[in-house]
């Protein structure tokens, strides 16, 4: 069993209205130190596999095919 | 002209679309289910609006990977006309049949109202019954209609005349870049738009500005 975490984030320059709303809400809670917030997604996967090299290649293919929209999003793959 | 409507779990504008196509073409469209791997021989395929697969992951993302959409892509590659409205537009960008992406409205609110559209290109299979620059009324109802494309893609689709409808007269409801409301593919046979022309086709709707879009696509003279 291989455990992996995929993080999907918006590319730089892509407007993130949800991140902006969270940023304003944090400011409203008194966290004046918050300069900016970008919202993303985290996927925790369990793979029935042992080969980490192949698992990484599979995870990247999963990101390209479904988990991320590469028009607007970047992704990062982490294997535990 | 024969048409088909793609049905997916979570879509909710399919009956309106079937009614519009039946009234305008005189023939009921055939329907295609999510697991169908082949689409019958038709001239026009329509993906209606709604919330396919609960909008999980990203709007249209799951639908775009279903067998029915692979079948739509095969037909589109052969030149068959395809229209995606609202969630249908989101599905077409997710499937790569149209460039760009549709993001959360800048207001973060679901917008359900009437907007004005200008016909930015009346020289397409979907808009030939409109006048260039014509301003039409059309309802919108969506949460994720904020069209985005990187600078290079945007310049390309603008230069190619692929932007077909723009929000007009300050009615942009979602923050779309360049007021883009609808675009066609580079070959011109795939149209995606956020507004709902199927909901403005007869007097009972309070207007019929959407009718010419379907009449154009179905080859009915103006």
Short mmCIF file of C-alpha atoms in Angstrom, two decimals:
data_model
loop_
_atom_site.label_atom_id
_atom_site.label_comp_id
_atom_site.label_asym_id
_atom_site.label_seq_id
_atom_site.Cartn_x
_atom_site.Cartn_y
_atom_site.Cartn_z
CA UNK A 1 0.00 0.00 0.00
CA UNK A 2 1.30 3.41 -0.99
CA UNK A 3 -0.22 6.51 0.56
CA UNK A 4 -0.07 9.69 -1.47
CA UNK A 5 -1.23 13.25 -1.23
CA UNK A 6 -2.06 15.34 -4.30
CA UNK A 7 -2.30 19.10 -3.87
CA UNK A 8 -4.03 21.15 -6.56
CA UNK A 9 -3.61 24.92 -6.59
CA UNK A 10 -4.63 27.73 -8.92
CA UNK A 11 -1.92 28.99 -11.25
CA UNK A 12 -0.49 32.43 -10.65
CA UNK A 13 -2.50 35.11 -12.41
CA UNK A 14 -5.76 33.16 -12.24
CA UNK A 15 -8.29 35.15 -10.22
CA UNK A 16 -9.47 33.27 -7.12
CA UNK A 17 -12.71 34.87 -5.86
CA UNK A 18 -13.08 32.27 -3.09
CA UNK A 19 -9.55 32.93 -1.83
CA UNK A 20 -10.33 36.66 -1.86
CA UNK A 21 -13.50 36.13 0.19
CA UNK A 22 -11.56 34.05 2.74
CA UNK A 23 -8.84 36.72 2.84
CA UNK A 24 -11.45 39.40 3.64
CA UNK A 25 -13.08 37.20 6.29
CA UNK A 26 -9.73 36.61 8.00
CA UNK A 27 -9.10 40.37 7.95
CA UNK A 28 -12.52 40.85 9.53
CA UNK A 29 -11.56 38.43 12.32
CA UNK A 30 -8.68 40.70 13.20
CA UNK A 31 -5.89 38.84 11.41
CA UNK A 32 -4.46 41.99 9.88
CA UNK A 33 -1.29 40.12 8.98
CA UNK A 34 -3.00 38.21 6.15
CA UNK A 35 -1.65 39.53 2.85
CA UNK A 36 -3.35 37.08 0.51
CA UNK A 37 -5.14 33.72 0.44
CA UNK A 38 -5.33 31.23 -2.44
CA UNK A 39 -7.70 28.29 -2.06
CA UNK A 40 -6.78 24.83 -3.35
CA UNK A 41 -7.71 21.17 -3.01
CA UNK A 42 -6.05 18.20 -1.30
CA UNK A 43 -6.64 14.56 -2.31
CA UNK A 44 -5.41 11.71 -0.09
CA UNK A 45 -5.08 8.49 -2.05
CA UNK A 46 -4.30 4.91 -1.09
CA UNK A 47 -2.83 2.90 -3.94
CA UNK A 48 -2.68 -0.87 -4.10
CA UNK A 49 0.91 -0.76 -5.31
CA UNK A 50 4.49 -1.13 -4.10
CA UNK A 51 6.54 0.47 -6.88
CA UNK A 52 6.89 4.14 -5.90
CA UNK A 53 8.27 5.22 -9.28
CA UNK A 54 5.29 3.75 -11.11
CA UNK A 55 2.91 5.14 -8.46
CA UNK A 56 4.28 8.62 -9.02
CA UNK A 57 3.85 8.32 -12.78
CA UNK A 58 0.28 7.04 -12.27
CA UNK A 59 -0.55 9.90 -9.90
CA UNK A 60 0.72 12.46 -12.38
CA UNK A 61 -1.41 10.87 -15.10
CA UNK A 62 -4.43 11.01 -12.73
CA UNK A 63 -3.79 14.73 -12.22
CA UNK A 64 -3.48 15.41 -15.95
CA UNK A 65 -6.59 13.38 -16.78
CA UNK A 66 -8.95 14.33 -13.96
CA UNK A 67 -7.77 15.70 -10.63
CA UNK A 68 -6.49 19.02 -11.99
CA UNK A 69 -7.66 21.25 -14.81
CA UNK A 70 -4.25 22.20 -16.15
CA UNK A 71 -5.72 25.21 -17.96
CA UNK A 72 -6.05 26.94 -14.58
CA UNK A 73 -4.44 24.66 -11.98
CA UNK A 74 -1.02 23.31 -10.96
CA UNK A 75 -0.57 20.10 -8.99
CA UNK A 76 2.01 18.53 -6.71
CA UNK A 77 2.33 14.82 -5.86
CA UNK A 78 3.73 13.64 -2.52
CA UNK A 79 4.30 9.98 -1.69
CA UNK A 80 4.46 9.06 2.00
CA UNK B 1 -32.12 18.00 -39.60
CA UNK B 2 -31.87 15.48 -36.79
CA UNK B 3 -30.73 16.32 -33.30
CA UNK B 4 -29.68 14.52 -30.12
CA UNK B 5 -29.69 15.61 -26.47
CA UNK B 6 -27.14 14.18 -24.03
CA UNK B 7 -28.65 13.14 -20.69
CA UNK B 8 -26.48 12.88 -17.58
CA UNK B 9 -27.41 12.46 -13.92
CA UNK B 10 -27.82 15.89 -12.36
CA UNK B 11 -28.68 17.81 -15.51
CA UNK B 12 -32.02 19.61 -15.09
CA UNK B 13 -32.50 21.66 -18.27
CA UNK B 14 -32.86 18.63 -20.52
CA UNK B 15 -36.66 18.83 -20.77
CA UNK B 16 -36.54 22.51 -21.71
CA UNK B 17 -33.94 21.72 -24.36
CA UNK B 18 -35.92 18.76 -25.76
CA UNK B 19 -39.06 20.95 -25.89
CA UNK B 20 -37.21 23.76 -27.68
CA UNK B 21 -35.65 21.43 -30.27
CA UNK B 22 -38.99 19.65 -30.84
CA UNK B 23 -40.89 22.90 -31.31
CA UNK B 24 -38.30 24.46 -33.60
CA UNK B 25 -37.32 21.47 -35.73
CA UNK B 26 -40.72 19.70 -35.69
CA UNK B 27 -38.97 16.47 -34.62
CA UNK B 28 -38.18 15.21 -31.14
CA UNK B 29 -34.42 14.81 -30.58
CA UNK B 30 -33.02 11.37 -29.79
CA UNK B 31 -31.54 11.07 -26.31
CA UNK B 32 -28.10 9.75 -25.35
CA UNK B 33 -27.40 8.38 -21.85
CA UNK B 34 -24.12 8.78 -19.93
CA UNK B 35 -22.95 5.22 -20.63
CA UNK B 36 -23.81 5.20 -24.36
CA UNK B 37 -20.69 4.73 -26.42
CA UNK B 38 -22.28 5.63 -29.73
CA UNK B 39 -24.48 8.49 -30.85
CA UNK B 40 -26.95 7.92 -33.71
CA UNK B 41 -26.48 9.73 -37.00
CA UNK B 42 -27.58 13.31 -36.25
CA UNK B 43 -26.68 16.81 -37.46
CA UNK B 44 -26.71 18.49 -34.06
CA UNK B 45 -25.85 17.26 -30.55
CA UNK B 46 -26.89 19.37 -27.56
CA UNK B 47 -25.60 19.11 -23.98
CA UNK B 48 -28.08 20.92 -21.76
CA UNK B 49 -27.57 22.70 -18.45
CA UNK B 50 -27.82 21.59 -14.85
CA UNK B 51 -25.45 20.18 -12.27
CA UNK B 52 -24.06 16.95 -13.72
CA UNK B 53 -22.62 14.67 -11.03
CA UNK B 54 -23.39 17.30 -8.42
CA UNK B 55 -20.68 19.61 -9.80
CA UNK B 56 -18.24 17.43 -7.80
CA UNK B 57 -14.51 18.10 -8.28
CA UNK B 58 -15.12 20.91 -10.82
CA UNK B 59 -18.27 21.79 -12.80
CA UNK B 60 -18.44 19.42 -15.76
CA UNK B 61 -15.26 17.53 -14.82
CA UNK B 62 -16.82 14.11 -14.18
CA UNK B 63 -19.24 14.37 -17.12
CA UNK B 64 -16.39 15.18 -19.49
CA UNK B 65 -14.81 11.77 -18.72
CA UNK B 66 -17.97 9.69 -19.34
CA UNK B 67 -18.38 7.42 -22.39
CA UNK B 68 -21.15 9.64 -23.86
CA UNK B 69 -18.72 12.56 -24.00
CA UNK B 70 -16.09 10.45 -25.75
CA UNK B 71 -18.80 9.70 -28.32
CA UNK B 72 -19.58 13.45 -28.59
CA UNK B 73 -15.86 14.16 -29.18
CA UNK B 74 -15.75 11.56 -31.97
CA UNK B 75 -18.77 13.16 -33.66
CA UNK B 76 -17.35 16.67 -33.21
CA UNK B 77 -14.10 15.54 -34.86
CA UNK B 78 -16.18 14.47 -37.87
CA UNK B 79 -17.73 17.95 -38.10
CA UNK B 80 -21.10 17.27 -36.42
CA UNK B 81 -22.42 20.43 -34.75
CA UNK B 82 -22.37 20.44 -30.94
CA UNK B 83 -23.96 22.98 -28.58
CA UNK B 84 -23.27 23.03 -24.85
CA UNK B 85 -25.41 25.35 -22.73
CA UNK B 86 -24.42 26.34 -19.18
CA UNK B 87 -23.25 23.07 -17.56
CA UNK B 88 -23.00 21.82 -21.16
CA UNK B 89 -20.47 24.62 -21.84
CA UNK B 90 -18.56 23.68 -18.67
CA UNK B 91 -18.48 20.05 -19.87
CA UNK B 92 -17.16 21.09 -23.30
CA UNK B 93 -14.26 23.09 -21.81
CA UNK B 94 -13.48 20.26 -19.35
CA UNK B 95 -13.42 17.78 -22.22
CA UNK B 96 -11.03 19.97 -24.19
CA UNK B 97 -13.48 20.45 -27.08
CA UNK B 98 -13.42 24.19 -26.34
CA UNK B 99 -10.48 26.25 -25.02
CA UNK B 100 -10.31 27.96 -21.62
CA UNK B 101 -12.06 27.29 -18.33
CA UNK B 102 -15.19 28.39 -16.47
CA UNK B 103 -14.57 29.53 -12.93
CA UNK B 104 -16.62 30.67 -9.94
CA UNK B 105 -18.51 33.96 -10.56
CA UNK B 106 -16.49 36.88 -9.18
CA UNK B 107 -19.51 37.83 -7.02
CA UNK B 108 -19.38 34.29 -5.51
CA UNK B 109 -23.17 34.31 -5.96
CA UNK B 110 -25.43 32.12 -8.06
CA UNK B 111 -26.81 34.51 -10.69
CA UNK B 112 -30.32 33.94 -12.10
CA UNK B 113 -31.51 36.84 -14.23
CA UNK B 114 -31.84 38.18 -17.75
CA UNK B 115 -28.79 39.66 -19.50
CA UNK B 116 -28.12 41.33 -22.84
CA UNK B 117 -25.85 39.64 -25.34
CA UNK B 118 -24.20 41.09 -28.41
CA UNK B 119 -23.66 38.80 -31.38
CA UNK B 120 -19.89 39.16 -31.74
CA UNK B 121 -19.70 36.86 -34.78
CA UNK B 122 -22.79 36.36 -36.95
CA UNK B 123 -20.80 34.34 -39.46
CA UNK B 124 -21.03 30.95 -37.70
CA UNK B 125 -23.31 27.95 -38.17
CA UNK B 126 -24.99 28.90 -34.89
CA UNK B 127 -25.50 32.63 -35.43
CA UNK B 128 -26.11 33.16 -39.15
CA UNK B 129 -29.77 34.10 -38.53
CA UNK B 130 -28.67 37.01 -36.30
CA UNK B 131 -27.28 40.36 -37.48
CA UNK B 132 -23.64 41.21 -36.66
CA UNK B 133 -23.58 43.20 -33.43
CA UNK B 134 -27.26 42.50 -32.76
CA UNK B 135 -28.21 42.88 -29.10
CA UNK B 136 -30.44 40.09 -27.83
CA UNK B 137 -32.05 39.25 -24.48
CA UNK B 138 -31.21 35.94 -22.81
CA UNK B 139 -31.63 34.43 -19.32
CA UNK B 140 -28.65 33.16 -17.32
CA UNK B 141 -28.62 30.89 -14.25
CA UNK B 142 -25.22 29.78 -13.00
CA UNK B 143 -22.61 29.89 -10.25
CA UNK B 144 -19.53 29.15 -12.36
CA UNK B 145 -19.72 31.10 -15.60
CA UNK B 146 -16.62 33.23 -15.27
CA UNK B 147 -14.78 32.47 -18.51
CA UNK B 148 -10.99 32.43 -18.27
CA UNK B 149 -8.24 31.72 -20.77
CA UNK B 150 -4.53 32.48 -20.63
CA UNK B 151 -3.37 35.54 -22.60
CA UNK B 152 -2.14 33.52 -25.57
CA UNK B 153 -5.35 31.49 -25.90
CA UNK B 154 -7.47 34.59 -25.45
CA UNK B 155 -5.60 36.45 -28.21
CA UNK B 156 -5.98 33.41 -30.50
CA UNK B 157 -9.73 32.99 -30.03
CA UNK B 158 -10.31 36.74 -30.37
CA UNK B 159 -8.24 36.90 -33.58
CA UNK B 160 -10.01 33.85 -35.02
CA UNK B 161 -13.48 35.26 -34.36
CA UNK B 162 -14.22 32.37 -31.99
CA UNK B 163 -15.92 34.68 -29.49
CA UNK B 164 -19.53 34.48 -30.64
CA UNK B 165 -21.51 36.12 -27.82
CA UNK B 166 -20.49 38.82 -25.34
CA UNK B 167 -22.42 40.20 -22.38
CA UNK B 168 -23.55 43.66 -23.48
CA UNK B 169 -24.61 46.93 -21.91
CA UNK B 170 -22.87 46.30 -18.60
CA UNK B 171 -24.75 43.05 -17.90
CA UNK B 172 -21.69 40.77 -17.45
CA UNK B 173 -23.04 38.63 -14.56
CA UNK B 174 -19.91 36.66 -13.65
CA UNK B 175 -16.68 38.56 -14.34
CA UNK B 176 -15.90 36.76 -17.61
CA UNK B 177 -12.77 38.02 -19.31
CA UNK B 178 -13.59 40.28 -22.32
CA UNK B 179 -17.30 39.86 -21.42
CA UNK B 180 -17.21 36.45 -23.11
CA UNK B 181 -20.56 34.62 -22.94
CA UNK B 182 -20.09 32.07 -25.74
CA UNK B 183 -17.33 30.71 -27.97
CA UNK B 184 -16.92 28.28 -30.85
CA UNK B 185 -14.15 25.78 -31.53
CA UNK B 186 -11.40 26.61 -34.03
CA UNK B 187 -13.26 24.58 -36.68
CA UNK B 188 -16.48 26.40 -35.80
CA UNK B 189 -18.71 23.34 -35.27
CA UNK B 190 -18.73 23.31 -31.45
CA UNK B 191 -20.48 26.13 -29.54
CA UNK B 192 -20.51 26.66 -25.79
CA UNK B 193 -22.43 29.42 -24.04
CA UNK B 194 -23.49 30.13 -20.45
CA UNK B 195 -26.88 31.81 -21.22
CA UNK B 196 -30.00 29.72 -21.90
CA UNK B 197 -31.38 30.47 -25.39
CA UNK B 198 -33.77 27.49 -25.03
CA UNK B 199 -35.66 29.49 -22.43
CA UNK B 200 -36.50 32.36 -24.77
CA UNK B 201 -37.99 30.79 -27.88
CA UNK B 202 -41.70 31.74 -27.87
CA UNK B 203 -44.17 34.38 -26.72
CA UNK B 204 -45.01 32.39 -23.58
CA UNK B 205 -41.37 32.89 -22.50
CA UNK B 206 -41.76 36.65 -22.86
CA UNK B 207 -39.62 36.76 -26.00
CA UNK B 208 -38.02 34.67 -28.69
CA UNK B 209 -34.49 36.05 -29.07
CA UNK B 210 -32.99 32.58 -28.47
CA UNK B 211 -34.88 30.95 -31.32
CA UNK B 212 -32.57 32.14 -34.11
CA UNK B 213 -29.66 30.24 -32.55
CA UNK B 214 -31.43 26.90 -32.95
CA UNK B 215 -32.86 27.87 -36.35
CA UNK B 216 -29.34 28.74 -37.52
CA UNK B 217 -27.96 25.41 -36.29
CA UNK B 218 -30.89 23.43 -37.68
CA UNK B 219 -30.58 25.07 -41.10
CA UNK B 220 -33.95 26.83 -40.90
CA UNK B 221 -34.01 30.07 -42.92
CA UNK B 222 -34.49 33.29 -40.98
#
